PDB file of C-alpha atoms in Angstrom:
ATOM      1  CA  MET A   1     -67.433  73.616  -0.440  1.00 26.00           C
ATOM      2  CA  SER A   2     -69.251  70.382  -1.340  1.00 27.00           C
ATOM      3  CA  TYR A   3     -68.778  67.015   0.339  1.00 27.00           C
ATOM      4  CA  LEU A   4     -66.991  65.762  -2.777  1.00 32.00           C
ATOM      5  CA  ASP A   5     -64.455  68.589  -2.492  1.00 36.00           C
ATOM      6  CA  ARG A   6     -63.446  67.379   0.942  1.00 38.00           C
ATOM      7  CA  SER A   7     -62.002  64.072  -0.240  1.00 39.00           C
ATOM      8  CA  SER A   8     -58.981  62.453   1.315  1.00 43.00           C
ATOM      9  CA  THR A   9     -56.418  59.980   0.100  1.00 44.00           C
ATOM     10  CA  VAL A  10     -55.223  56.968   2.072  1.00 47.00           C
ATOM     11  CA  ARG A  11     -52.167  54.927   1.270  1.00 46.00           C
ATOM     12  CA  ASP A  12     -52.088  51.177   0.691  1.00 54.00           C
ATOM     13  CA  GLY A  13     -48.832  50.239   2.305  1.00 45.00           C
ATOM     14  CA  ALA A  14     -47.922  47.312   0.087  1.00 45.00           C
ATOM     15  CA  ALA A  15     -48.555  48.984  -3.220  1.00 44.00           C
ATOM     16  CA  GLY A  16     -47.945  52.564  -2.168  1.00 42.00           C
ATOM     17  CA  GLN A  17     -50.986  53.562  -4.184  1.00 60.00           C
ATOM     18  CA  GLY A  18     -53.434  56.214  -3.096  1.00 79.00           C
ATOM     19  CA  ARG A  19     -57.093  55.268  -2.601  1.00 88.00           C
ATOM     20  CA  ARG A  20     -59.898  57.786  -2.462  1.00 93.00           C
ATOM     21  CA  VAL A  21     -62.285  58.083   0.494  1.00 94.00           C
ATOM     22  CA  LEU A  22     -64.940  60.751  -0.008  1.00 94.00           C
ATOM     23  CA  PRO A  23     -67.647  61.796   2.462  1.00 94.00           C
ATOM     24  CA  LEU A  24     -70.956  61.866   0.607  1.00 93.00           C
ATOM     25  CA  GLY A  25     -73.094  63.101   3.463  1.00 88.00           C
ATOM     26  CA  PRO A  26     -73.995  62.253   7.053  1.00 88.00           C
ATOM     27  CA  GLY A  27     -73.151  58.610   7.697  1.00 90.00           C
ATOM     28  CA  GLU A  28     -72.008  57.847   4.120  1.00 95.00           C
ATOM     29  CA  LEU A  29     -68.547  57.389   2.661  1.00 96.00           C
ATOM     30  CA  LEU A  30     -67.539  56.624  -0.896  1.00 97.00           C
ATOM     31  CA  VAL A  31     -64.601  54.212  -0.611  1.00 97.00           C
ATOM     32  CA  GLU A  32     -62.253  53.049  -3.330  1.00 97.00           C
ATOM     33  CA  ALA A  33     -61.166  49.438  -2.795  1.00 97.00           C
ATOM     34  CA  SER A  34     -57.595  48.250  -3.256  1.00 95.00           C
ATOM     35  CA  TRP A  35     -58.782  46.314  -6.342  1.00 95.00           C
ATOM     36  CA  GLY A  36     -60.080  49.473  -8.004  1.00 95.00           C
ATOM     37  CA  GLY A  37     -63.837  49.342  -7.397  1.00 96.00           C
ATOM     38  CA  PHE A  38     -66.015  51.748  -5.446  1.00 97.00           C
ATOM     39  CA  MET A  39     -68.768  51.313  -2.903  1.00 97.00           C
ATOM     40  CA  VAL A  40     -70.917  53.513  -0.686  1.00 97.00           C
ATOM     41  CA  VAL A  41     -70.193  52.547   2.899  1.00 96.00           C
ATOM     42  CA  PRO A  42     -72.197  53.227   6.085  1.00 95.00           C
ATOM     43  CA  ALA A  43     -69.732  55.158   8.217  1.00 94.00           C
ATOM     44  CA  PHE A  44     -71.424  53.963  11.412  1.00 92.00           C
ATOM     45  CA  ASN A  45     -70.538  50.315  10.725  1.00 93.00           C
ATOM     46  CA  LEU A  46     -67.507  48.896  12.558  1.00 90.00           C
ATOM     47  CA  ASP A  47     -67.074  45.290  11.446  1.00 88.00           C
ATOM     48  CA  VAL A  48     -67.294  45.277   7.629  1.00 89.00           C
ATOM     49  CA  ALA A  49     -67.031  48.921   6.577  1.00 91.00           C
ATOM     50  CA  ILE A  50     -64.081  49.743   8.800  1.00 89.00           C
ATOM     51  CA  GLY A  51     -61.746  47.330   7.019  1.00 88.00           C
ATOM     52  CA  VAL A  52     -62.774  48.468   3.550  1.00 93.00           C
ATOM     53  CA  THR A  53     -62.356  52.126   4.482  1.00 94.00           C
ATOM     54  CA  ARG A  54     -59.080  51.723   6.354  1.00 93.00           C
ATOM     55  CA  ASP A  55     -57.420  48.940   4.336  1.00 92.00           C
ATOM     56  CA  GLY A  56     -59.255  48.900   1.007  1.00 95.00           C
ATOM     57  CA  VAL A  57     -60.163  45.233   1.373  1.00 95.00           C
ATOM     58  CA  HIS A  58     -62.595  43.076   3.321  1.00 94.00           C
ATOM     59  CA  GLU A  59     -61.389  39.551   4.148  1.00 94.00           C
ATOM     60  CA  ALA A  60     -58.399  39.547   1.829  1.00 95.00           C
ATOM     61  CA  TRP A  61     -58.389  35.725   1.642  1.00 96.00           C
ATOM     62  CA  THR A  62     -62.030  35.515   0.519  1.00 97.00           C
ATOM     63  CA  THR A  63     -61.496  38.425  -1.851  1.00 97.00           C
ATOM     64  CA  ARG A  64     -58.604  36.545  -3.454  1.00 96.00           C
ATOM     65  CA  LEU A  65     -60.702  33.370  -3.665  1.00 97.00           C
ATOM     66  CA  VAL A  66     -63.503  35.184  -5.516  1.00 97.00           C
ATOM     67  CA  GLN A  67     -60.909  36.709  -7.843  1.00 97.00           C
ATOM     68  CA  GLU A  68     -59.495  33.243  -8.548  1.00 95.00           C
ATOM     69  CA  LEU A  69     -62.852  31.544  -9.131  1.00 96.00           C
ATOM     70  CA  LEU A  70     -64.700  34.121 -11.267  1.00 97.00           C
ATOM     71  CA  ARG A  71     -64.053  34.646 -14.964  1.00 97.00           C
ATOM     72  CA  PRO A  72     -65.448  37.079 -17.558  1.00 98.00           C
ATOM     73  CA  GLY A  73     -68.929  35.989 -18.592  1.00 98.00           C
ATOM     74  CA  ASP A  74     -69.614  34.055 -15.366  1.00 98.00           C
ATOM     75  CA  THR A  75     -72.768  34.270 -13.251  1.00 98.00           C
ATOM     76  CA  TYR A  76     -72.346  35.001  -9.533  1.00 98.00           C
ATOM     77  CA  LEU A  77     -74.902  35.170  -6.723  1.00 98.00           C
ATOM     78  CA  ASN A  78     -74.009  36.727  -3.369  1.00 98.00           C
ATOM     79  CA  ALA A  79     -76.488  36.519  -0.499  1.00 98.00           C
ATOM     80  CA  GLY A  80     -75.886  38.718   2.503  1.00 95.00           C
ATOM     81  CA  ALA A  81     -74.674  41.296  -0.004  1.00 96.00           C
ATOM     82  CA  ASN A  82     -74.586  44.060   2.627  1.00 95.00           C
ATOM     83  CA  PHE A  83     -73.441  47.379   1.087  1.00 96.00           C
ATOM     84  CA  GLY A  84     -72.012  45.567  -1.911  1.00 97.00           C
ATOM     85  CA  TYR A  85     -68.343  44.748  -1.397  1.00 97.00           C
ATOM     86  CA  PHE A  86     -68.375  41.339  -3.104  1.00 98.00           C
ATOM     87  CA  VAL A  87     -71.158  42.306  -5.514  1.00 98.00           C
ATOM     88  CA  CYS A  88     -69.058  45.229  -6.748  1.00 98.00           C
ATOM     89  CA  LEU A  89     -65.928  43.073  -6.954  1.00 98.00           C
ATOM     90  CA  ALA A  90     -67.792  40.444  -8.979  1.00 98.00           C
ATOM     91  CA  GLY A  91     -69.382  43.067 -11.223  1.00 98.00           C
ATOM     92  CA  ARG A  92     -65.923  44.070 -12.366  1.00 97.00           C
ATOM     93  CA  LEU A  93     -64.638  40.515 -12.694  1.00 98.00           C
ATOM     94  CA  VAL A  94     -67.446  39.053 -14.821  1.00 98.00           C
ATOM     95  CA  GLY A  95     -67.647  42.031 -17.174  1.00 96.00           C
ATOM     96  CA  ALA A  96     -70.455  43.168 -19.427  1.00 95.00           C
ATOM     97  CA  GLU A  97     -71.229  39.627 -20.612  1.00 96.00           C
ATOM     98  CA  GLY A  98     -71.498  38.257 -17.080  1.00 98.00           C
ATOM     99  CA  HIS A  99     -74.273  38.424 -14.503  1.00 98.00           C
ATOM    100  CA  VAL A 100     -74.221  39.314 -10.805  1.00 98.00           C
ATOM    101  CA  VAL A 101     -77.110  38.882  -8.373  1.00 98.00           C
ATOM    102  CA  GLY A 102     -76.976  40.500  -4.944  1.00 98.00           C
ATOM    103  CA  VAL A 103     -79.506  39.311  -2.351  1.00 98.00           C
ATOM    104  CA  GLU A 104     -79.977  41.582   0.669  1.00 97.00           C
ATOM    105  CA  PRO A 105     -83.187  41.736   2.760  1.00 96.00           C
ATOM    106  CA  ASN A 106     -82.194  44.522   5.190  1.00 94.00           C
ATOM    107  CA  PRO A 107     -84.003  47.738   4.187  1.00 94.00           C
ATOM    108  CA  HIS A 108     -81.607  49.847   6.263  1.00 93.00           C
ATOM    109  CA  ILE A 109     -78.575  48.632   4.259  1.00 95.00           C
ATOM    110  CA  LEU A 110     -80.207  48.202   0.854  1.00 96.00           C
ATOM    111  CA  PRO A 111     -79.853  51.902  -0.135  1.00 96.00           C
ATOM    112  CA  PHE A 112     -76.059  51.655   0.313  1.00 97.00           C
ATOM    113  CA  LEU A 113     -75.958  48.588  -1.926  1.00 98.00           C
ATOM    114  CA  MET A 114     -78.032  50.300  -4.623  1.00 98.00           C
ATOM    115  CA  LYS A 115     -75.804  53.390  -4.615  1.00 97.00           C
ATOM    116  CA  SER A 116     -72.654  51.260  -4.686  1.00 98.00           C
ATOM    117  CA  LEU A 117     -73.610  49.772  -8.052  1.00 98.00           C
ATOM    118  CA  TYR A 118     -73.749  53.197  -9.658  1.00 97.00           C
ATOM    119  CA  TRP A 119     -70.476  54.404  -8.186  1.00 97.00           C
ATOM    120  CA  ASN A 120     -68.790  51.101  -9.080  1.00 97.00           C
ATOM    121  CA  GLY A 121     -69.986  51.272 -12.680  1.00 96.00           C
ATOM    122  CA  SER A 122     -71.538  47.805 -12.523  1.00 96.00           C
ATOM    123  CA  ILE A 123     -75.231  48.715 -12.505  1.00 97.00           C
ATOM    124  CA  GLY A 124     -75.666  47.221 -15.993  1.00 97.00           C
ATOM    125  CA  ASN A 125     -74.719  43.618 -15.168  1.00 97.00           C
ATOM    126  CA  THR A 126     -76.061  43.404 -11.595  1.00 98.00           C
ATOM    127  CA  GLU A 127     -79.525  42.658 -10.205  1.00 98.00           C
ATOM    128  CA  ILE A 128     -80.558  43.265  -6.593  1.00 98.00           C
ATOM    129  CA  ILE A 129     -83.147  41.052  -4.884  1.00 98.00           C
ATOM    130  CA  ALA A 130     -84.540  42.467  -1.630  1.00 98.00           C
ATOM    131  CA  ARG A 131     -85.453  39.115  -0.113  1.00 97.00           C
ATOM    132  CA  ALA A 132     -84.121  36.576   2.382  1.00 96.00           C
ATOM    133  CA  LEU A 133     -83.030  33.227   0.961  1.00 97.00           C
ATOM    134  CA  ALA A 134     -84.821  30.145   2.250  1.00 97.00           C
ATOM    135  CA  GLU A 135     -86.038  26.769   1.074  1.00 97.00           C
ATOM    136  CA  VAL A 136     -89.576  28.030   0.462  1.00 95.00           C
ATOM    137  CA  PRO A 137     -90.402  31.418  -1.121  1.00 96.00           C
ATOM    138  CA  GLY A 138     -93.201  33.710  -0.001  1.00 96.00           C
ATOM    139  CA  GLU A 139     -92.879  33.455   3.776  1.00 95.00           C
ATOM    140  CA  GLU A 140     -92.156  36.276   6.230  1.00 95.00           C
ATOM    141  CA  LEU A 141     -89.194  36.162   8.609  1.00 92.00           C
ATOM    142  CA  GLU A 142     -88.337  38.417  11.546  1.00 92.00           C
ATOM    143  CA  PHE A 143     -84.702  39.585  11.658  1.00 91.00           C
ATOM    144  CA  HIS A 144     -82.693  41.798  13.932  1.00 89.00           C
ATOM    145  CA  PHE A 145     -79.284  43.390  13.536  1.00 90.00           C
ATOM    146  CA  ASP A 146     -76.973  45.947  15.086  1.00 92.00           C
ATOM    147  CA  PRO A 147     -75.901  48.698  12.642  1.00 92.00           C
ATOM    148  CA  GLN A 148     -72.478  48.863  14.258  1.00 91.00           C
ATOM    149  CA  TYR A 149     -71.966  45.106  13.707  1.00 88.00           C
ATOM    150  CA  LEU A 150     -73.669  44.245  10.424  1.00 82.00           C
ATOM    151  CA  GLY A 151     -72.048  40.791  10.382  1.00 72.00           C
ATOM    152  CA  GLY A 152     -74.045  39.789  13.460  1.00 71.00           C
ATOM    153  CA  GLY A 153     -77.556  40.070  12.047  1.00 71.00           C
ATOM    154  CA  ALA A 154     -79.731  36.981  12.185  1.00 75.00           C
ATOM    155  CA  VAL A 155     -83.213  35.557  12.100  1.00 79.00           C
ATOM    156  CA  ARG A 156     -84.713  36.353  15.487  1.00 70.00           C
ATOM    157  CA  GLY A 157     -84.258  33.402  17.803  1.00 57.00           C
ATOM    158  CA  MET A 158     -81.146  32.075  16.011  1.00 52.00           C
ATOM    159  CA  PRO A 159     -77.619  32.310  17.501  1.00 51.00           C
ATOM    160  CA  GLN A 160     -75.821  35.492  16.496  1.00 51.00           C
ATOM    161  CA  GLY A 161     -72.376  37.007  16.830  1.00 52.00           C
ATOM    162  CA  VAL A 162     -73.396  40.091  18.842  1.00 53.00           C
ATOM    163  CA  PRO A 163     -74.618  39.835  22.466  1.00 57.00           C
ATOM    164  CA  PRO A 164     -78.050  41.449  22.710  1.00 52.00           C
ATOM    165  CA  ALA A 165     -78.735  44.612  24.667  1.00 52.00           C
ATOM    166  CA  GLU A 166     -82.073  46.282  25.181  1.00 53.00           C
ATOM    167  CA  GLY A 167     -83.634  46.549  21.735  1.00 51.00           C
ATOM    168  CA  ALA A 168     -83.727  49.781  19.800  1.00 52.00           C
ATOM    169  CA  ARG A 169     -86.935  51.652  20.510  1.00 55.00           C
ATOM    170  CA  GLY A 170     -87.301  53.456  17.195  1.00 63.00           C
ATOM    171  CA  GLY A 171     -85.631  53.422  13.815  1.00 82.00           C
ATOM    172  CA  LEU A 172     -82.035  53.295  12.671  1.00 87.00           C
ATOM    173  CA  ALA A 173     -81.038  56.482  14.498  1.00 87.00           C
ATOM    174  CA  ASP A 174     -82.060  54.962  17.836  1.00 87.00           C
ATOM    175  CA  ALA A 175     -79.858  51.906  17.186  1.00 90.00           C
ATOM    176  CA  LEU A 176     -76.703  53.971  16.628  1.00 92.00           C
ATOM    177  CA  TRP A 177     -74.294  54.791  19.421  1.00 93.00           C
ATOM    178  CA  SER A 178     -75.224  58.157  20.888  1.00 92.00           C
ATOM    179  CA  ALA A 179     -75.568  59.930  24.209  1.00 94.00           C
ATOM    180  CA  ASP A 180     -79.096  58.524  24.421  1.00 89.00           C
ATOM    181  CA  SER A 181     -78.124  54.893  23.735  1.00 90.00           C
ATOM    182  CA  VAL A 182     -74.749  54.286  25.379  1.00 92.00           C
ATOM    183  CA  ALA A 183     -76.246  53.583  28.800  1.00 92.00           C
ATOM    184  CA  ARG A 184     -77.757  50.405  27.339  1.00 91.00           C
ATOM    185  CA  LEU A 185     -74.225  49.202  26.459  1.00 92.00           C
ATOM    186  CA  GLN A 186     -72.853  49.399  30.015  1.00 94.00           C
ATOM    187  CA  ASP A 187     -72.889  47.112  33.027  1.00 94.00           C
ATOM    188  CA  GLY A 188     -74.002  48.216  36.473  1.00 94.00           C
ATOM    189  CA  ASP A 189     -70.622  49.798  37.147  1.00 96.00           C
ATOM    190  CA  GLY A 190     -70.650  51.848  33.957  1.00 95.00           C
ATOM    191  CA  ARG A 191     -68.183  49.632  32.099  1.00 96.00           C
ATOM    192  CA  TRP A 192     -68.722  49.378  28.331  1.00 94.00           C
ATOM    193  CA  ILE A 193     -69.558  45.772  27.397  1.00 93.00           C
ATOM    194  CA  LYS A 194     -67.618  45.497  24.149  1.00 88.00           C
ATOM    195  CA  GLY A 195     -69.509  43.780  21.357  1.00 82.00           C
ATOM    196  CA  MET A 196     -72.948  44.252  22.921  1.00 86.00           C
ATOM    197  CA  GLY A 197     -75.552  45.094  20.312  1.00 85.00           C
ATOM    198  CA  LEU A 198     -78.406  47.543  19.973  1.00 89.00           C
ATOM    199  CA  MET A 199     -80.650  45.257  17.988  1.00 88.00           C
ATOM    200  CA  LEU A 200     -82.995  46.737  15.411  1.00 90.00           C
ATOM    201  CA  PRO A 201     -85.781  44.485  14.044  1.00 91.00           C
ATOM    202  CA  PHE A 202     -87.098  44.256  10.502  1.00 92.00           C
ATOM    203  CA  THR A 203     -89.307  41.881   8.538  1.00 93.00           C
ATOM    204  CA  ALA A 204     -88.402  40.335   5.183  1.00 94.00           C
ATOM    205  CA  ARG A 205     -90.070  38.008   2.724  1.00 96.00           C
ATOM    206  CA  THR A 206     -88.304  34.892   1.557  1.00 97.00           C
ATOM    207  CA  THR A 207     -87.358  33.625  -1.850  1.00 98.00           C
ATOM    208  CA  SER A 208     -85.267  30.683  -3.020  1.00 98.00           C
ATOM    209  CA  ILE A 209     -82.193  30.502  -5.230  1.00 98.00           C
ATOM    210  CA  ASP A 210     -84.077  28.369  -7.748  1.00 98.00           C
ATOM    211  CA  THR A 211     -86.859  30.967  -7.852  1.00 98.00           C
ATOM    212  CA  VAL A 212     -84.422  33.856  -8.371  1.00 98.00           C
ATOM    213  CA  LEU A 213     -82.672  32.143 -11.274  1.00 98.00           C
ATOM    214  CA  ALA A 214     -85.998  31.281 -12.901  1.00 98.00           C
ATOM    215  CA  GLN A 215     -87.279  34.858 -12.535  1.00 98.00           C
ATOM    216  CA  LEU A 216     -84.080  36.296 -14.033  1.00 98.00           C
ATOM    217  CA  ALA A 217     -83.932  33.615 -16.767  1.00 98.00           C
ATOM    218  CA  LEU A 218     -80.419  32.593 -15.724  1.00 98.00           C
ATOM    219  CA  PRO A 219     -79.727  28.973 -16.743  1.00 97.00           C
ATOM    220  CA  LYS A 220     -76.916  28.319 -14.254  1.00 97.00           C
ATOM    221  CA  LEU A 221     -74.556  29.725 -11.652  1.00 98.00           C
ATOM    222  CA  ASP A 222     -70.772  29.619 -11.701  1.00 98.00           C
ATOM    223  CA  LEU A 223     -70.188  30.867  -8.141  1.00 98.00           C
ATOM    224  CA  LEU A 224     -72.667  30.912  -5.244  1.00 98.00           C
ATOM    225  CA  HIS A 225     -71.497  32.937  -2.230  1.00 98.00           C
ATOM    226  CA  LEU A 226     -73.584  32.744   0.953  1.00 98.00           C
ATOM    227  CA  ASP A 227     -72.915  34.816   4.074  1.00 95.00           C
ATOM    228  CA  ILE A 228     -76.266  34.608   5.860  1.00 93.00           C
ATOM    229  CA  GLU A 229     -75.394  33.852   9.473  1.00 87.00           C
ATOM    230  CA  GLY A 230     -76.142  30.142   9.729  1.00 89.00           C
ATOM    231  CA  SER A 231     -79.098  30.045   7.335  1.00 93.00           C
ATOM    232  CA  GLU A 232     -76.947  28.608   4.533  1.00 97.00           C
ATOM    233  CA  PRO A 233     -78.460  25.088   4.740  1.00 97.00           C
ATOM    234  CA  PHE A 234     -81.983  26.425   4.209  1.00 97.00           C
ATOM    235  CA  ALA A 235     -80.846  28.518   1.247  1.00 98.00           C
ATOM    236  CA  LEU A 236     -79.147  25.491  -0.319  1.00 98.00           C
ATOM    237  CA  LEU A 237     -82.273  23.365   0.086  1.00 98.00           C
ATOM    238  CA  GLY A 238     -83.909  25.999  -2.105  1.00 98.00           C
ATOM    239  CA  ALA A 239     -81.182  25.581  -4.730  1.00 98.00           C
ATOM    240  CA  LEU A 240     -81.421  21.891  -5.622  1.00 97.00           C
ATOM    241  CA  ASN A 241     -82.363  22.599  -9.247  1.00 97.00           C
ATOM    242  CA  THR A 242     -79.531  25.121  -9.546  1.00 98.00           C
ATOM    243  CA  LEU A 243     -77.028  22.650  -8.108  1.00 97.00           C
ATOM    244  CA  ARG A 244     -78.193  20.027 -10.602  1.00 96.00           C
ATOM    245  CA  ASP A 245     -78.143  22.365 -13.601  1.00 97.00           C
ATOM    246  CA  SER A 246     -74.816  24.115 -12.863  1.00 97.00           C
ATOM    247  CA  PRO A 247     -72.139  21.502 -13.554  1.00 94.00           C
ATOM    248  CA  ARG A 248     -69.171  23.814 -12.847  1.00 95.00           C
ATOM    249  CA  LEU A 249     -70.661  25.584  -9.845  1.00 98.00           C
ATOM    250  CA  LYS A 250     -68.425  26.469  -6.886  1.00 98.00           C
ATOM    251  CA  LEU A 251     -69.785  27.522  -3.502  1.00 98.00           C
ATOM    252  CA  ILE A 252     -68.466  29.759  -0.744  1.00 98.00           C
ATOM    253  CA  THR A 253     -70.403  29.544   2.506  1.00 98.00           C
ATOM    254  CA  GLU A 254     -69.940  31.037   5.918  1.00 96.00           C
ATOM    255  CA  TRP A 255     -70.202  28.303   8.526  1.00 96.00           C
ATOM    256  CA  SER A 256     -69.328  27.220  12.045  1.00 96.00           C
ATOM    257  CA  SER A 257     -69.910  23.965  13.883  1.00 97.00           C
ATOM    258  CA  GLY A 258     -71.626  26.167  16.464  1.00 95.00           C
ATOM    259  CA  HIS A 259     -74.408  26.823  13.963  1.00 94.00           C
ATOM    260  CA  TYR A 260     -75.016  23.071  13.916  1.00 96.00           C
ATOM    261  CA  ARG A 261     -74.529  22.344  17.637  1.00 95.00           C
ATOM    262  CA  LEU A 262     -76.594  25.297  18.846  1.00 92.00           C
ATOM    263  CA  GLY A 263     -79.100  25.306  16.012  1.00 92.00           C
ATOM    264  CA  SER A 264     -82.591  23.895  15.922  1.00 93.00           C
ATOM    265  CA  PRO A 265     -83.296  20.286  14.930  1.00 96.00           C
ATOM    266  CA  ARG A 266     -84.669  21.717  11.683  1.00 96.00           C
ATOM    267  CA  LEU A 267     -81.362  23.420  10.907  1.00 95.00           C
ATOM    268  CA  ARG A 268     -79.373  20.268  11.685  1.00 97.00           C
ATOM    269  CA  ASP A 269     -81.667  18.221   9.449  1.00 98.00           C
ATOM    270  CA  ALA A 270     -81.247  20.803   6.688  1.00 98.00           C
ATOM    271  CA  PHE A 271     -77.455  20.703   6.933  1.00 98.00           C
ATOM    272  CA  ASP A 272     -77.428  16.895   6.883  1.00 98.00           C
ATOM    273  CA  ALA A 273     -79.669  16.863   3.813  1.00 98.00           C
ATOM    274  CA  VAL A 274     -77.501  19.448   2.018  1.00 98.00           C
ATOM    275  CA  TRP A 275     -74.341  17.549   2.945  1.00 98.00           C
ATOM    276  CA  GLY A 276     -75.702  14.339   1.446  1.00 97.00           C
ATOM    277  CA  HIS A 277     -76.823  16.115  -1.701  1.00 97.00           C
ATOM    278  CA  LEU A 278     -73.509  17.919  -2.273  1.00 98.00           C
ATOM    279  CA  VAL A 279     -71.418  14.823  -1.571  1.00 97.00           C
ATOM    280  CA  GLY A 280     -73.631  12.899  -3.995  1.00 97.00           C
ATOM    281  CA  LEU A 281     -72.797  15.503  -6.668  1.00 96.00           C
ATOM    282  CA  GLY A 282     -69.071  15.064  -6.009  1.00 96.00           C
ATOM    283  CA  TYR A 283     -68.415  18.126  -3.851  1.00 97.00           C
ATOM    284  CA  GLY A 284     -65.803  18.370  -1.126  1.00 97.00           C
ATOM    285  CA  VAL A 285     -65.428  21.235   1.344  1.00 98.00           C
ATOM    286  CA  ARG A 286     -62.336  23.048   2.622  1.00 98.00           C
ATOM    287  CA  LEU A 287     -61.831  25.846   5.140  1.00 97.00           C
ATOM    288  CA  VAL A 288     -60.413  29.026   3.647  1.00 97.00           C
ATOM    289  CA  GLN A 289     -57.717  29.991   6.143  1.00 95.00           C
ATOM    290  CA  PRO A 290     -57.888  33.673   7.218  1.00 95.00           C
ATOM    291  CA  MET A 291     -54.480  34.572   5.787  1.00 93.00           C
ATOM    292  CA  LEU A 292     -52.630  35.008   2.537  1.00 92.00           C
ATOM    293  CA  ALA A 293     -49.257  33.624   1.544  1.00 91.00           C
ATOM    294  CA  PRO A 294     -46.445  36.139   0.911  1.00 91.00           C
ATOM    295  CA  ASP A 295     -47.150  35.831  -2.818  1.00 89.00           C
ATOM    296  CA  GLY A 296     -50.874  36.486  -2.264  1.00 89.00           C
ATOM    297  CA  GLY A 297     -51.875  32.836  -2.509  1.00 91.00           C
ATOM    298  CA  ILE A 298     -54.744  31.265  -0.575  1.00 92.00           C
ATOM    299  CA  HIS A 299     -54.330  28.776   2.266  1.00 95.00           C
ATOM    300  CA  VAL A 300     -57.043  26.095   2.500  1.00 95.00           C
ATOM    301  CA  SER A 301     -57.482  23.061   4.710  1.00 96.00           C
ATOM    302  CA  PRO A 302     -57.639  19.466   3.533  1.00 96.00           C
ATOM    303  CA  ARG A 303     -61.128  18.284   2.585  1.00 97.00           C
ATOM    304  CA  LEU A 304     -63.278  18.142   5.703  1.00 98.00           C
ATOM    305  CA  SER A 305     -65.607  15.440   6.978  1.00 98.00           C
ATOM    306  CA  HIS A 306     -69.196  15.751   8.144  1.00 98.00           C
ATOM    307  CA  GLU A 307     -67.940  15.148  11.685  1.00 98.00           C
ATOM    308  CA  THR A 308     -65.547  18.109  11.480  1.00 98.00           C
ATOM    309  CA  MET A 309     -68.159  20.397   9.960  1.00 98.00           C
ATOM    310  CA  THR A 310     -70.658  19.634  12.717  1.00 97.00           C
ATOM    311  CA  GLU A 311     -68.388  19.267  15.745  1.00 97.00           C
ATOM    312  CA  SER A 312     -65.252  21.407  15.474  1.00 97.00           C
ATOM    313  CA  ALA A 313     -65.295  23.608  12.361  1.00 97.00           C
ATOM    314  CA  PRO A 314     -64.307  27.191  13.313  1.00 97.00           C
ATOM    315  CA  HIS A 315     -66.289  30.189  12.196  1.00 95.00           C
ATOM    316  CA  GLY A 316     -65.125  31.181   8.730  1.00 96.00           C
ATOM    317  CA  ASP A 317     -65.587  30.803   5.004  1.00 97.00           C
ATOM    318  CA  TYR A 318     -65.676  27.378   3.373  1.00 98.00           C
ATOM    319  CA  VAL A 319     -65.239  26.564  -0.300  1.00 98.00           C
ATOM    320  CA  TRP A 320     -67.146  23.656  -1.870  1.00 98.00           C
ATOM    321  CA  ILE A 321     -65.762  22.352  -5.183  1.00 97.00           C
ATOM    322  CA  LYS A 322     -66.250  19.171  -7.159  1.00 96.00           C
ATOM    323  CA  ALA A 323     -63.219  16.893  -7.162  1.00 91.00           C
ATOM    324  CA  GLU A 324     -62.538  17.285 -10.886  1.00 91.00           C
ATOM    325  CA  GLU A 325     -62.660  21.113 -10.587  1.00 87.00           C
ATOM    326  CA  ASP A 326     -60.679  21.397  -7.341  1.00 89.00           C
ATOM    327  CA  PRO A 327     -57.514  23.511  -7.836  1.00 88.00           C
ATOM    328  CA  PHE A 328     -56.383  22.788  -4.268  1.00 87.00           C
ATOM    329  CA  ARG A 329     -56.088  18.992  -4.475  1.00 79.00           C
TER     330      ARG A 329
END
């Protein structure tokens, strides 16, 4: 019996529809999302993959926002593409005439992203860039991440969402929970310290958003989606031409005031510069509330000030839209 023969069906409670979850091999699952797409998911991951596998959706509020903002023929760039959830969603939304760019520097996750495009049927309209976004292309950055908590990866030395444990001594296998590694996740009394990470390092070269669009001969973006663990300001400093040349561009960024308060002076200067540039172009920013209305609608905050974004903004996704394009005003 092959792996594909041993498929299972899970039920989406609201719709009562069956979704397929198929084991492809050790550590790999093929998961059908609630919106109809497919992706290849690392079964060892517990923060992003678990929701997609169990519920068919990752961050339902952000998923709905992407569905609302993208149209057939649009161009979408997602950085921090991971195993491809939003890249696959966008590939179906923009259609054959649209363009999707997924940026993911982690070589341990990149194979899942590449496979997802084939299973999703969106290989034709999607490009993958194995780089880290920054202001300046061509530099090398040191990252680390925990495979169990992919959302906590970061440039080494930057704040991250996963408390560090003793670093992994080898490759990916050594950073997975096992009989050999669990002792590093316990305190002196043998209690499991929940959320502690087994951090695995890797090195990536940088590129900029402006460079990517020039290389792919894309004249503009319609939606820019950044989930890169506090490095968003640096990526946006490398997108000034794109911001200028994309009059209807919307942005979704992960952010927290903690990134600003705990970040380096360089990061704070970058955020301040990006804030001034975006405000000068007419953008306002709102928090996307982590919930959906009973009818599936999105909850967003009022437009936020620089003070809020740097002093009290909670961790979450933020949508930046020009006043004349803002559907939430």
